[in-house]
PDB file of C-alpha atoms in Angstrom:
ATOM      1  CA  MET V 690     -67.933  12.471  43.561  1.00 53.00           C
ATOM      2  CA  ARG V 691     -68.858  16.073  42.816  1.00 53.00           C
ATOM      3  CA  TYR V 692     -66.203  18.688  42.039  1.00 49.00           C
ATOM      4  CA  PRO V 693     -66.556  22.399  42.879  1.00 55.00           C
ATOM      5  CA  ALA V 694     -67.681  24.366  39.896  1.00 54.00           C
ATOM      6  CA  LYS V 695     -64.497  26.468  39.913  1.00 53.00           C
ATOM      7  CA  ASN V 696     -62.366  23.328  39.357  1.00 56.00           C
ATOM      8  CA  LYS V 697     -64.324  22.013  36.355  1.00 57.00           C
ATOM      9  CA  PRO V 698     -62.507  24.196  33.761  1.00 62.00           C
ATOM     10  CA  ARG V 699     -59.155  23.029  35.132  1.00 65.00           C
ATOM     11  CA  ILE V 700     -60.207  19.375  35.031  1.00 66.00           C
ATOM     12  CA  LEU V 701     -61.486  19.823  31.466  1.00 66.00           C
ATOM     13  CA  THR V 702     -58.164  21.393  30.421  1.00 68.00           C
ATOM     14  CA  VAL V 703     -56.179  18.513  31.883  1.00 63.00           C
ATOM     15  CA  CYS V 704     -58.392  15.988  30.113  1.00 65.00           C
ATOM     16  CA  ILE V 705     -57.949  17.783  26.786  1.00 70.00           C
ATOM     17  CA  ILE V 706     -54.143  17.891  27.152  1.00 69.00           C
ATOM     18  CA  PHE V 707     -54.036  14.252  28.145  1.00 67.00           C
ATOM     19  CA  SER V 708     -56.181  13.339  25.097  1.00 68.00           C
ATOM     20  CA  ILE V 709     -53.872  15.265  22.799  1.00 70.00           C
ATOM     21  CA  VAL V 710     -50.717  13.680  24.176  1.00 60.00           C
ATOM     22  CA  LEU V 711     -52.305  10.220  24.029  1.00 62.00           C
ATOM     23  CA  GLY V 712     -53.440  10.816  20.458  1.00 63.00           C
ATOM     24  CA  MET V 713     -49.929  11.938  19.385  1.00 62.00           C
ATOM     25  CA  PHE V 714     -48.449   8.837  20.979  1.00 56.00           C
ATOM     26  CA  PHE V 715     -50.739   6.432  19.123  1.00 56.00           C
ATOM     27  CA  TYR V 716     -50.285   8.395  15.873  1.00 55.00           C
ATOM     28  CA  GLY V 717     -46.524   8.040  16.261  1.00 54.00           C
ATOM     29  CA  VAL V 718     -46.910   4.272  16.794  1.00 45.00           C
ATOM     30  CA  GLY V 719     -49.003   4.045  13.660  1.00 50.00           C
ATOM     31  CA  VAL V 720     -46.846   6.045  11.234  1.00 43.00           C
ATOM     32  CA  GLY V 721     -43.410   5.310  12.614  1.00 48.00           C
ATOM     33  CA  GLU V 722     -40.753   7.505  14.123  1.00 48.00           C
ATOM     34  CA  PHE V 723     -39.563   9.385  11.071  1.00 45.00           C
ATOM     35  CA  HIS V 724     -43.103  10.479  10.042  1.00 47.00           C
ATOM     36  CA  TRP V 725     -44.084  11.581  13.534  1.00 52.00           C
ATOM     37  CA  PRO V 726     -44.515  15.389  13.757  1.00 53.00           C
ATOM     38  CA  PRO V 727     -42.477  15.814  16.967  1.00 55.00           C
ATOM     39  CA  TYR V 728     -39.617  13.938  15.341  1.00 49.00           C
ATOM     40  CA  GLY V 729     -39.828  16.294  12.352  1.00 52.00           C
ATOM     41  CA  LEU V 730     -39.736  19.264  14.707  1.00 52.00           C
ATOM     42  CA  LEU V 731     -36.716  17.947  16.538  1.00 52.00           C
ATOM     43  CA  HIS V 732     -35.024  17.048  13.211  1.00 50.00           C
ATOM     44  CA  SER V 733     -35.518  20.642  11.962  1.00 50.00           C
ATOM     45  CA  LEU V 734     -34.085  21.978  15.247  1.00 51.00           C
ATOM     46  CA  THR V 735     -31.113  19.668  14.905  1.00 50.00           C
ATOM     47  CA  LYS V 736     -30.604  20.784  11.328  1.00 48.00           C
ATOM     48  CA  GLY V 737     -30.527  24.404  12.428  1.00 48.00           C
ATOM     49  CA  LEU V 738     -28.086  23.749  15.208  1.00 45.00           C
ATOM     50  CA  SER V 739     -25.832  21.721  12.878  1.00 46.00           C
ATOM     51  CA  ASP V 740     -24.911  24.908  11.073  1.00 44.00           C
ATOM     52  CA  GLY V 741     -22.743  25.635  14.113  1.00 40.00           C
ATOM     53  CA  PHE V 742     -21.985  22.170  15.412  1.00 43.00           C
ATOM     54  CA  GLU V 743     -21.058  18.960  13.519  1.00 48.00           C
ATOM     55  CA  ARG V 744     -23.303  15.901  13.954  1.00 55.00           C
ATOM     56  CA  VAL V 745     -20.267  13.631  13.563  1.00 64.00           C
ATOM     57  CA  SER V 746     -16.806  13.623  15.091  1.00 65.00           C
ATOM     58  CA  SER V 747     -13.757  14.768  13.227  1.00 71.00           C
ATOM     59  CA  LEU V 748     -11.544  12.111  11.581  1.00 74.00           C
ATOM     60  CA  GLN V 749      -8.036  11.141  12.406  1.00 68.00           C
ATOM     61  CA  GLN V 750      -6.795  12.138   8.978  1.00 68.00           C
ATOM     62  CA  THR V 751      -3.365  12.548   7.373  1.00 71.00           C
ATOM     63  CA  ASP V 752      -2.551  15.519   5.121  1.00 79.00           C
ATOM     64  CA  GLY V 753      -1.708  13.818   1.858  1.00 85.00           C
ATOM     65  CA  ALA V 754      -0.133  15.458  -1.164  1.00 96.00           C
ATOM     66  CA  SER V 755      -2.127  16.049  -4.375  1.00 98.00           C
ATOM     67  CA  TYR V 756      -1.654  13.457  -7.066  1.00 98.00           C
ATOM     68  CA  ASP V 757      -2.333  12.958 -10.788  1.00 98.00           C
ATOM     69  CA  ILE V 758      -4.684  10.276 -12.028  1.00 99.00           C
ATOM     70  CA  GLN V 759      -6.230   9.443 -15.382  1.00 98.00           C
ATOM     71  CA  THR V 760     -10.010   9.455 -15.741  1.00 99.00           C
ATOM     72  CA  TRP V 761     -12.427   8.922 -18.624  1.00 99.00           C
ATOM     73  CA  ARG V 762     -15.943   9.743 -19.669  1.00 98.00           C
ATOM     74  CA  THR V 763     -18.065   9.540 -22.793  1.00 98.00           C
ATOM     75  CA  SER V 764     -19.748  12.448 -24.597  1.00 98.00           C
ATOM     76  CA  TYR V 765     -22.007  12.947 -27.612  1.00 98.00           C
ATOM     77  CA  TYR V 766     -20.492  16.402 -28.037  1.00 98.00           C
ATOM     78  CA  ALA V 767     -16.840  17.324 -28.447  1.00 98.00           C
ATOM     79  CA  LEU V 768     -14.958  18.082 -25.245  1.00 98.00           C
ATOM     80  CA  ASP V 769     -11.678  19.880 -24.571  1.00 97.00           C
ATOM     81  CA  ASN V 770      -8.898  18.652 -22.291  1.00 94.00           C
ATOM     82  CA  GLU V 771     -10.749  19.947 -19.231  1.00 94.00           C
ATOM     83  CA  GLY V 772     -14.006  18.197 -20.167  1.00 96.00           C
ATOM     84  CA  GLN V 773     -15.744  21.386 -21.281  1.00 96.00           C
ATOM     85  CA  LEU V 774     -17.846  21.611 -24.440  1.00 97.00           C
ATOM     86  CA  LEU V 775     -16.009  22.712 -27.567  1.00 98.00           C
ATOM     87  CA  LEU V 776     -17.987  25.201 -29.629  1.00 98.00           C
ATOM     88  CA  GLU V 777     -18.184  25.796 -33.350  1.00 97.00           C
ATOM     89  CA  GLU V 778     -19.909  29.074 -34.280  1.00 95.00           C
ATOM     90  CA  LEU V 779     -21.184  29.343 -30.674  1.00 96.00           C
ATOM     91  CA  PHE V 780     -22.701  25.835 -30.692  1.00 98.00           C
ATOM     92  CA  PRO V 781     -21.447  22.498 -29.450  1.00 98.00           C
ATOM     93  CA  TYR V 782     -20.833  19.952 -32.165  1.00 98.00           C
ATOM     94  CA  ARG V 783     -20.996  16.184 -32.359  1.00 98.00           C
ATOM     95  CA  ASN V 784     -17.847  14.135 -31.762  1.00 98.00           C
ATOM     96  CA  GLU V 785     -19.062  11.016 -29.958  1.00 97.00           C
ATOM     97  CA  MET V 786     -16.224   9.117 -28.252  1.00 98.00           C
ATOM     98  CA  VAL V 787     -14.478   8.212 -24.996  1.00 98.00           C
ATOM     99  CA  TYR V 788     -12.500  11.162 -23.635  1.00 98.00           C
ATOM    100  CA  THR V 789      -9.590  10.733 -21.193  1.00 98.00           C
ATOM    101  CA  PHE V 790      -8.298  13.335 -18.787  1.00 98.00           C
ATOM    102  CA  ASN V 791      -5.384  13.799 -16.437  1.00 98.00           C
ATOM    103  CA  ARG V 792      -6.799  15.101 -13.154  1.00 98.00           C
ATOM    104  CA  LEU V 793      -4.909  16.648 -10.290  1.00 98.00           C
ATOM    105  CA  VAL V 794      -6.707  15.376  -7.166  1.00 99.00           C
ATOM    106  CA  ASN V 795      -6.422  17.117  -3.780  1.00 98.00           C
ATOM    107  CA  PRO V 796      -7.279  14.344  -1.305  1.00 98.00           C
ATOM    108  CA  GLN V 797      -8.289  16.734   1.502  1.00 98.00           C
ATOM    109  CA  LYS V 798     -10.957  18.192  -0.798  1.00 98.00           C
ATOM    110  CA  THR V 799     -12.025  14.836  -2.352  1.00 99.00           C
ATOM    111  CA  ALA V 800     -14.080  12.434  -0.207  1.00 99.00           C
ATOM    112  CA  ILE V 801     -14.463   8.700  -1.032  1.00 99.00           C
ATOM    113  CA  VAL V 802     -18.109   7.716  -0.560  1.00 99.00           C
ATOM    114  CA  VAL V 803     -18.977   4.076   0.230  1.00 99.00           C
ATOM    115  CA  MET V 804     -22.738   3.624  -0.430  1.00 99.00           C
ATOM    116  CA  ASP V 805     -24.585   0.999   1.596  1.00 99.00           C
ATOM    117  CA  PRO V 806     -21.882  -1.702   2.209  1.00 98.00           C
ATOM    118  CA  TRP V 807     -24.442  -3.904   3.903  1.00 98.00           C
ATOM    119  CA  ILE V 808     -24.020  -7.434   5.174  1.00 97.00           C
ATOM    120  CA  ASP V 809     -27.718  -7.832   6.181  1.00 97.00           C
ATOM    121  CA  SER V 810     -29.829  -7.155   3.119  1.00 97.00           C
ATOM    122  CA  PRO V 811     -32.979  -9.336   2.791  1.00 97.00           C
ATOM    123  CA  SER V 812     -31.330 -11.316   0.017  1.00 97.00           C
ATOM    124  CA  GLU V 813     -28.638 -13.728   1.061  1.00 97.00           C
ATOM    125  CA  GLU V 814     -27.505 -13.949  -2.565  1.00 96.00           C
ATOM    126  CA  LEU V 815     -26.826 -10.199  -2.646  1.00 97.00           C
ATOM    127  CA  ASN V 816     -25.042 -10.414   0.737  1.00 98.00           C
ATOM    128  CA  ILE V 817     -22.719 -13.090  -0.603  1.00 97.00           C
ATOM    129  CA  ASP V 818     -22.029 -11.430  -3.955  1.00 97.00           C
ATOM    130  CA  TYR V 819     -21.531  -7.931  -2.507  1.00 98.00           C
ATOM    131  CA  GLU V 820     -19.326  -9.072   0.392  1.00 98.00           C
ATOM    132  CA  VAL V 821     -16.786 -10.393  -2.157  1.00 98.00           C
ATOM    133  CA  ILE V 822     -16.622  -6.908  -3.687  1.00 99.00           C
ATOM    134  CA  ILE V 823     -16.497  -5.218  -0.272  1.00 99.00           C
ATOM    135  CA  VAL V 824     -13.569  -7.354   0.868  1.00 99.00           C
ATOM    136  CA  ASN V 825     -11.604  -7.490  -2.383  1.00 99.00           C
ATOM    137  CA  ARG V 826     -12.330  -4.065  -3.872  1.00 99.00           C
ATOM    138  CA  ILE V 827     -13.968  -1.538  -1.529  1.00 99.00           C
ATOM    139  CA  ILE V 828     -11.830  -2.123   1.539  1.00 99.00           C
ATOM    140  CA  PRO V 829      -8.560  -1.818  -0.440  1.00 99.00           C
ATOM    141  CA  VAL V 830      -9.862   1.469  -1.933  1.00 99.00           C
ATOM    142  CA  VAL V 831     -10.782   2.710   1.549  1.00 99.00           C
ATOM    143  CA  GLU V 832      -7.343   1.730   2.949  1.00 98.00           C
ATOM    144  CA  LYS V 833      -5.552   3.459   0.041  1.00 98.00           C
ATOM    145  CA  GLY V 834      -7.809   6.494   0.469  1.00 98.00           C
ATOM    146  CA  ILE V 835      -6.892   6.789   4.155  1.00 98.00           C
ATOM    147  CA  GLU V 836      -3.215   6.440   3.206  1.00 98.00           C
ATOM    148  CA  LEU V 837      -3.549   9.258   0.647  1.00 98.00           C
ATOM    149  CA  GLY V 838      -5.408  11.538   3.040  1.00 98.00           C
ATOM    150  CA  HIS V 839      -8.968  11.306   1.656  1.00 98.00           C
ATOM    151  CA  PRO V 840     -11.950  11.724   3.980  1.00 98.00           C
ATOM    152  CA  ILE V 841     -13.976   8.472   3.837  1.00 99.00           C
ATOM    153  CA  ILE V 842     -17.736   8.618   4.171  1.00 99.00           C
ATOM    154  CA  VAL V 843     -19.748   5.429   4.689  1.00 99.00           C
ATOM    155  CA  LEU V 844     -23.498   5.738   4.114  1.00 99.00           C
ATOM    156  CA  THR V 845     -26.162   3.385   5.485  1.00 98.00           C
ATOM    157  CA  ASN V 846     -29.674   3.207   6.929  1.00 98.00           C
ATOM    158  CA  SER V 847     -30.404   3.849  10.576  1.00 96.00           C
ATOM    159  CA  SER V 848     -31.212   0.719  12.602  1.00 93.00           C
ATOM    160  CA  LEU V 849     -34.231   2.491  14.161  1.00 91.00           C
ATOM    161  CA  ASN V 850     -37.451   0.942  12.859  1.00 80.00           C
ATOM    162  CA  ARG V 851     -35.488  -1.189  10.395  1.00 89.00           C
ATOM    163  CA  ALA V 852     -34.515  -4.815  10.925  1.00 93.00           C
ATOM    164  CA  TYR V 853     -32.401  -5.201   7.797  1.00 97.00           C
ATOM    165  CA  SER V 854     -30.116  -3.245   5.374  1.00 97.00           C
ATOM    166  CA  ASN V 855     -28.381  -1.198   7.970  1.00 97.00           C
ATOM    167  CA  GLN V 856     -25.380  -3.275   9.212  1.00 97.00           C
ATOM    168  CA  ILE V 857     -22.121  -2.404   7.470  1.00 98.00           C
ATOM    169  CA  HIS V 858     -19.133  -4.747   7.039  1.00 98.00           C
ATOM    170  CA  PRO V 859     -17.342  -5.313  10.418  1.00 97.00           C
ATOM    171  CA  TYR V 860     -14.041  -3.991   9.096  1.00 98.00           C
ATOM    172  CA  LEU V 861     -15.632  -0.740   8.035  1.00 98.00           C
ATOM    173  CA  ASN V 862     -17.452  -0.569  11.371  1.00 97.00           C
ATOM    174  CA  ARG V 863     -14.128  -0.891  13.133  1.00 98.00           C
ATOM    175  CA  LEU V 864     -12.783   2.039  11.131  1.00 98.00           C
ATOM    176  CA  VAL V 865     -15.794   4.070  12.186  1.00 97.00           C
ATOM    177  CA  LYS V 866     -15.133   3.303  15.872  1.00 96.00           C
ATOM    178  CA  GLU V 867     -11.477   4.234  15.405  1.00 96.00           C
ATOM    179  CA  SER V 868     -12.562   7.618  13.895  1.00 95.00           C
ATOM    180  CA  CYS V 869     -10.923   6.757  10.597  1.00 96.00           C
ATOM    181  CA  VAL V 870     -14.151   7.160   8.561  1.00 98.00           C
ATOM    182  CA  TYR V 871     -17.398   9.034   8.821  1.00 98.00           C
ATOM    183  CA  LEU V 872     -20.642   7.121   9.183  1.00 98.00           C
ATOM    184  CA  LEU V 873     -23.779   8.971   8.010  1.00 98.00           C
ATOM    185  CA  TYR V 874     -27.398   7.793   7.949  1.00 98.00           C
ATOM    186  CA  HIS V 875     -29.731   8.354   5.048  1.00 98.00           C
ATOM    187  CA  GLU V 876     -32.561   9.307   7.385  1.00 97.00           C
ATOM    188  CA  GLU V 877     -30.569  12.261   8.776  1.00 97.00           C
ATOM    189  CA  TYR V 878     -29.472  13.946   5.539  1.00 98.00           C
ATOM    190  CA  ASP V 879     -31.161  15.069   2.391  1.00 98.00           C
ATOM    191  CA  ASP V 880     -29.015  16.258  -0.522  1.00 98.00           C
ATOM    192  CA  ARG V 881     -28.771  19.834   0.673  1.00 98.00           C
ATOM    193  CA  GLU V 882     -27.823  18.834   4.194  1.00 98.00           C
ATOM    194  CA  PHE V 883     -25.197  16.450   2.859  1.00 99.00           C
ATOM    195  CA  ALA V 884     -23.871  19.172   0.565  1.00 99.00           C
ATOM    196  CA  ALA V 885     -23.634  21.565   3.540  1.00 98.00           C
ATOM    197  CA  PHE V 886     -21.832  18.906   5.607  1.00 98.00           C
ATOM    198  CA  LEU V 887     -19.337  18.342   2.750  1.00 99.00           C
ATOM    199  CA  ARG V 888     -18.634  22.028   2.400  1.00 98.00           C
ATOM    200  CA  ARG V 889     -18.090  22.374   6.168  1.00 98.00           C
ATOM    201  CA  ILE V 890     -15.335  19.755   6.020  1.00 98.00           C
ATOM    202  CA  GLY V 891     -13.823  21.369   2.930  1.00 98.00           C
ATOM    203  CA  VAL V 892     -14.873  18.745   0.301  1.00 99.00           C
ATOM    204  CA  THR V 893     -15.586  19.820  -3.279  1.00 99.00           C
ATOM    205  CA  SER V 894     -15.283  16.453  -5.100  1.00 99.00           C
ATOM    206  CA  LEU V 895     -16.556  12.914  -4.470  1.00 99.00           C
ATOM    207  CA  ILE V 896     -15.368   9.458  -5.504  1.00 99.00           C
ATOM    208  CA  TYR V 897     -18.251   6.930  -5.352  1.00 99.00           C
ATOM    209  CA  THR V 898     -18.068   3.237  -4.555  1.00 99.00           C
ATOM    210  CA  GLY V 899     -20.671   0.815  -3.126  1.00 99.00           C
ATOM    211  CA  PHE V 900     -24.080  -0.514  -4.029  1.00 99.00           C
ATOM    212  CA  ALA V 901     -26.005  -0.625  -6.081  1.00 98.00           C
ATOM    213  CA  SER V 902     -24.703   1.316  -9.065  1.00 98.00           C
ATOM    214  CA  ASN V 903     -28.038   1.400 -10.874  1.00 98.00           C
ATOM    215  CA  LEU V 904     -30.083   2.237  -7.714  1.00 98.00           C
ATOM    216  CA  CYS V 905     -28.749   3.884  -4.568  1.00 98.00           C
ATOM    217  CA  VAL V 906     -25.370   5.074  -5.907  1.00 99.00           C
ATOM    218  CA  ILE V 907     -26.988   7.273  -8.451  1.00 98.00           C
ATOM    219  CA  GLY V 908     -30.469   7.838  -7.071  1.00 98.00           C
ATOM    220  CA  ARG V 909     -30.423   8.343  -3.300  1.00 98.00           C
ATOM    221  CA  PRO V 910     -30.331  11.927  -1.940  1.00 98.00           C
ATOM    222  CA  MET V 911     -26.626  11.486  -1.140  1.00 99.00           C
ATOM    223  CA  GLY V 912     -25.975   9.803  -4.485  1.00 99.00           C
ATOM    224  CA  ILE V 913     -24.224  10.997  -7.580  1.00 99.00           C
ATOM    225  CA  ILE V 914     -27.096  12.720  -9.418  1.00 99.00           C
ATOM    226  CA  HIS V 915     -28.066  14.895  -6.423  1.00 99.00           C
ATOM    227  CA  MET V 916     -24.478  15.801  -5.630  1.00 99.00           C
ATOM    228  CA  VAL V 917     -23.730  16.782  -9.278  1.00 98.00           C
ATOM    229  CA  ASN V 918     -26.792  19.008  -9.117  1.00 98.00           C
ATOM    230  CA  ASN V 919     -25.466  20.493  -5.858  1.00 99.00           C
ATOM    231  CA  GLY V 920     -22.244  21.546  -7.632  1.00 98.00           C
ATOM    232  CA  PHE V 921     -19.844  18.732  -6.725  1.00 99.00           C
ATOM    233  CA  ARG V 922     -17.421  17.131  -9.173  1.00 98.00           C
ATOM    234  CA  CYS V 923     -18.020  13.380  -9.042  1.00 99.00           C
ATOM    235  CA  PHE V 924     -15.936  10.353  -9.914  1.00 99.00           C
ATOM    236  CA  SER V 925     -16.796   6.624  -9.813  1.00 99.00           C
ATOM    237  CA  ILE V 926     -14.743   3.492  -9.359  1.00 99.00           C
ATOM    238  CA  PRO V 927     -16.993   0.856 -11.009  1.00 99.00           C
ATOM    239  CA  GLU V 928     -14.811  -2.110  -9.955  1.00 99.00           C
ATOM    240  CA  ALA V 929     -15.613  -1.206  -6.367  1.00 99.00           C
ATOM    241  CA  SER V 930     -19.371  -1.353  -7.051  1.00 99.00           C
ATOM    242  CA  ALA V 931     -22.001  -3.585  -8.609  1.00 99.00           C
ATOM    243  CA  ALA V 932     -25.575  -3.349  -9.901  1.00 99.00           C
ATOM    244  CA  VAL V 933     -28.714  -5.245  -9.100  1.00 98.00           C
ATOM    245  CA  GLU V 934     -28.723  -7.318 -12.250  1.00 98.00           C
ATOM    246  CA  PHE V 935     -31.510  -8.999 -14.183  1.00 98.00           C
ATOM    247  CA  GLU V 936     -32.061 -12.712 -13.883  1.00 96.00           C
ATOM    248  CA  ASN V 937     -30.087 -13.441 -17.011  1.00 98.00           C
ATOM    249  CA  THR V 938     -27.238 -10.958 -16.431  1.00 98.00           C
ATOM    250  CA  TRP V 939     -25.763 -11.953 -13.049  1.00 96.00           C
ATOM    251  CA  ASP V 940     -22.987 -13.940 -14.718  1.00 96.00           C
ATOM    252  CA  THR V 941     -22.031 -11.156 -17.135  1.00 98.00           C
ATOM    253  CA  GLY V 942     -22.665  -8.051 -15.050  1.00 98.00           C
ATOM    254  CA  ALA V 943     -24.241  -6.413 -18.107  1.00 99.00           C
ATOM    255  CA  ILE V 944     -26.457  -4.060 -16.144  1.00 98.00           C
ATOM    256  CA  HIS V 945     -23.467  -2.714 -14.115  1.00 99.00           C
ATOM    257  CA  GLU V 946     -21.488  -2.297 -17.320  1.00 98.00           C
ATOM    258  CA  MET V 947     -24.320  -0.330 -18.932  1.00 98.00           C
ATOM    259  CA  THR V 948     -24.866   1.729 -15.790  1.00 99.00           C
ATOM    260  CA  THR V 949     -21.226   2.629 -15.780  1.00 99.00           C
ATOM    261  CA  LYS V 950     -21.547   3.912 -19.358  1.00 98.00           C
ATOM    262  CA  ILE V 951     -24.553   5.987 -18.428  1.00 98.00           C
ATOM    263  CA  ILE V 952     -22.801   7.419 -15.407  1.00 99.00           C
ATOM    264  CA  ALA V 953     -19.826   8.253 -17.622  1.00 98.00           C
ATOM    265  CA  GLN V 954     -22.020  10.140 -20.119  1.00 97.00           C
ATOM    266  CA  TRP V 955     -22.682  13.035 -17.755  1.00 93.00           C
ATOM    267  CA  MET V 956     -22.719  12.191 -14.066  1.00 97.00           C
ATOM    268  CA  ALA V 957     -19.136  11.316 -13.213  1.00 98.00           C
ATOM    269  CA  GLU V 958     -15.687  10.591 -14.600  1.00 99.00           C
ATOM    270  CA  ILE V 959     -14.477   7.034 -14.227  1.00 99.00           C
ATOM    271  CA  ILE V 960     -11.346   6.033 -12.262  1.00 99.00           C
ATOM    272  CA  ASN V 961      -9.741   2.627 -12.821  1.00 99.00           C
ATOM    273  CA  ILE V 962      -9.310   0.787  -9.534  1.00 99.00           C
ATOM    274  CA  ASN V 963      -5.856  -0.564 -10.356  1.00 99.00           C
ATOM    275  CA  GLU V 964      -4.556   2.893 -11.198  1.00 98.00           C
ATOM    276  CA  PHE V 965      -5.949   4.222  -7.928  1.00 99.00           C
ATOM    277  CA  LEU V 966      -4.512   1.387  -5.809  1.00 99.00           C
ATOM    278  CA  SER V 967      -1.103   1.796  -7.446  1.00 98.00           C
ATOM    279  CA  LEU V 968      -0.746   5.432  -6.300  1.00 98.00           C
TER     280      LEU V 968
END
């Protein structure tokens, strides 16, 4: 079939557009959703719009009174009662020890973060070990936090393009559906976006729980290190957490114990779970 000469440019244009769209589709299939350029464009647009609109619903939250709680941290240099460096002739000086503090906590401004409380990691051993901590430690902390008026933020992976390590414990999922806790996905927030979200809901301090203390809790974009660098005061409840141990330390928890000491050196002050639950 022969086409009139005047229609040839139009047909060529249609073919080019079709080829581009088809190429973008197969590229998206190859690299996955989150690396696909159109997704990045939409994500940037969503990020811009989120300055005016929240991506998550507001919580059903009580207005709790501020409370006092004891915390501790370690330091190579001497600290005052507020945790600031003491100076001698304009320089900090060595006084290596464990320092304790009495902190006044405003629950409305202090969110409890539950990092990756998964029940579907690729390791059944981890699922079993961590579920014990979720049920016996993390859930009681969450319930006490709700009672005191803390915002609760559960972090996990999106189930899109991921067949594991995204499902949270059913009890926590129920709290999400009842608008008692926030559920945020790692794929949707970097550290600056998370910091902006926290400031929009009035949060200035964070209490971390969850898994794993030596990996995601400290290292992910919404973890302790990034949030300290974004200007948030951070606390940790190590009993409501655990590390990925070495083969010969699972029985002793030595890696988690050492990680807690490292966290206490500069990242966060430590809160004892029993003192928190007794409030």
